[in-house]
Coordinates of C-alpha atoms in Angstrom, one line a residue:
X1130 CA -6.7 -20.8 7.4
X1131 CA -3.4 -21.6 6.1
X1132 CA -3.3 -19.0 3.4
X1133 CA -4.5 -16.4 5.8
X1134 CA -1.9 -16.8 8.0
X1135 CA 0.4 -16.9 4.9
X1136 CA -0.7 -13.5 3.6
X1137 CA -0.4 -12.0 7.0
X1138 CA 3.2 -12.9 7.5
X1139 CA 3.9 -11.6 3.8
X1140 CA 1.9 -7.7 5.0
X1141 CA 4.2 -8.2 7.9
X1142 CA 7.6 -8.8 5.9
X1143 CA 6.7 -6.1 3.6
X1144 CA 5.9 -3.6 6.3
X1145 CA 9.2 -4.9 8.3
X1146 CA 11.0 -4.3 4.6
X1147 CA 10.2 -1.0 4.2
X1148 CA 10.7 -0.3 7.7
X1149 CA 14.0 -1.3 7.4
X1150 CA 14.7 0.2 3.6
X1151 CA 13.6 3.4 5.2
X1152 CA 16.3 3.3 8.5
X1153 CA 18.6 2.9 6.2
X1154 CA 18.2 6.5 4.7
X1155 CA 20.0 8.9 7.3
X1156 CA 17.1 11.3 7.4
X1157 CA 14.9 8.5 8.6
X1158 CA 17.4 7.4 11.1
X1159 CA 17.9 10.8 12.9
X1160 CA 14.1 10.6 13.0
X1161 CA 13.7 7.5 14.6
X1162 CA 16.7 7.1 17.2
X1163 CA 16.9 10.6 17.6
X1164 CA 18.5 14.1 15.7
X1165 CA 21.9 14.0 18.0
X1166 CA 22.7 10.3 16.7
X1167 CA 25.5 10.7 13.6
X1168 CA 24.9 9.1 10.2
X1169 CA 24.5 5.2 10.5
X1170 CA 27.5 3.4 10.0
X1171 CA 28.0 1.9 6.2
X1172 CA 28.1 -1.4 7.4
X1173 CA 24.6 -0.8 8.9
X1174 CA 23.4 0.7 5.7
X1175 CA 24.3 -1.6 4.0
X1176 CA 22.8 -4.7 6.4
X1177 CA 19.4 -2.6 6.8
X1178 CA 19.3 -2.3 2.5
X1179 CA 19.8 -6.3 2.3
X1180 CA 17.5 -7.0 4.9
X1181 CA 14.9 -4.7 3.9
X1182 CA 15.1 -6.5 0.4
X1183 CA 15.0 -9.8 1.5
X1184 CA 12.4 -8.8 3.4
X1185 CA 10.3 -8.3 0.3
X1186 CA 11.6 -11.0 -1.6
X1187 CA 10.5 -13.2 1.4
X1188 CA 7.1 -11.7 1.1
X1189 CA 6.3 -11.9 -2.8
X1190 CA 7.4 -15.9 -2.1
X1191 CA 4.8 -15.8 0.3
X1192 CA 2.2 -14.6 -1.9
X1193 CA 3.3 -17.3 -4.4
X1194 CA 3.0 -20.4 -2.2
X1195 CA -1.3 -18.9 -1.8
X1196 CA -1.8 -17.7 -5.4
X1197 CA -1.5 -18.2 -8.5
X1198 CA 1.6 -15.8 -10.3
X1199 CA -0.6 -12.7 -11.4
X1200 CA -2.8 -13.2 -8.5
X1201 CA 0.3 -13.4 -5.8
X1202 CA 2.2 -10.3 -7.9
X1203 CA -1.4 -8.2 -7.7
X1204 CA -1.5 -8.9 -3.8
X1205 CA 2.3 -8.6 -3.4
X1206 CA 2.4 -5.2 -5.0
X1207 CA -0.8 -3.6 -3.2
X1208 CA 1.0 -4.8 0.1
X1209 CA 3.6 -2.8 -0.6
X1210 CA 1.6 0.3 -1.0
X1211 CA 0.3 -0.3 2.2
X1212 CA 3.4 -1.0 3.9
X1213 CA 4.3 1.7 2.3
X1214 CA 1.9 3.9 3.3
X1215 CA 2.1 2.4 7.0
X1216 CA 5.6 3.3 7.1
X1217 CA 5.2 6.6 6.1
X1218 CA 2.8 7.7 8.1
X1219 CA 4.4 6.1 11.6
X1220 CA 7.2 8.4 10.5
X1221 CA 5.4 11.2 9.9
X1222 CA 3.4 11.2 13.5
X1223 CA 5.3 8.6 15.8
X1224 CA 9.1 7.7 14.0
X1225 CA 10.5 6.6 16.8
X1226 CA 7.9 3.7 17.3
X1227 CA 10.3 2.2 14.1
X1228 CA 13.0 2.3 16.9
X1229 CA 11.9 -1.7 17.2
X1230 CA 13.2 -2.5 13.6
X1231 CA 17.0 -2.0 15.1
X1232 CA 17.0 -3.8 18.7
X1233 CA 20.6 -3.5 18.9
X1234 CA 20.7 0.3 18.6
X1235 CA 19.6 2.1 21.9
X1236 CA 17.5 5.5 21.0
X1237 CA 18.3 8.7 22.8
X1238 CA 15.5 9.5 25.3
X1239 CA 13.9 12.6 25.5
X1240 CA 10.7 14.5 27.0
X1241 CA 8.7 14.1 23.4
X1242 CA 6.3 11.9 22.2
X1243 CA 8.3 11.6 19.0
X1244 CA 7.0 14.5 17.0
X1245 CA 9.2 17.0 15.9
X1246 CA 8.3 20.7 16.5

């Protein structure tokens, strides 16, 4: 039961690490809090980029501690295809559902569901 749980908080960290990498580009950001919003500031870049990757490291240490190395690395990778995948795809039909990622940023409201036109 242990290594389940392990493995689910490691798809979780990889899913909230690419999340994160992927604010941290400013065409993603306009998409998820909104296209008025300027450019995120650097220092936000920057925090969002060493979050995201310690967000992954955190995960393939997860994997670790319930597999063996190539065992861990084959599971770590293939999560990150998913998360991957996951992330993509929210952007693609609801970005601004990603607006949780950044709490302390406030996204512009507006009549949409979140899909541009």
């Amino acid at each position: 039961m242990l290594d389940a749980l392990l493995l689910l908080a490691a798809v979780a960290a990889n899913v909230t690490g690419m999340g994160w990498l992927a604010l941290s580009m400013d065409v993603h950001w306009a998409q998820v809090l909104g296209d008025a919003r300027s450019p995120p500031p650097r220092r936000t870049v920057a925090l969002l980029r060493v979050a995201g990757a310690a967000a992954l490291a955190a995960s393939l240490a997860l994997s670790l501690g319930v597999d063996h190395g190539s065992m861990a690395s084959l599971v770590w990778v293939m999560a990150m295809a998913g998360a991957a995948l996951c992330i993509a795809l929210t952007l693609a039909w609801r970005p601004r559902t990603l607006g949780v990622l950044v709490p302390w940023v406030s996204a512009t409201t507006d009549s949409g569901c979140g899909m541009s036109d």
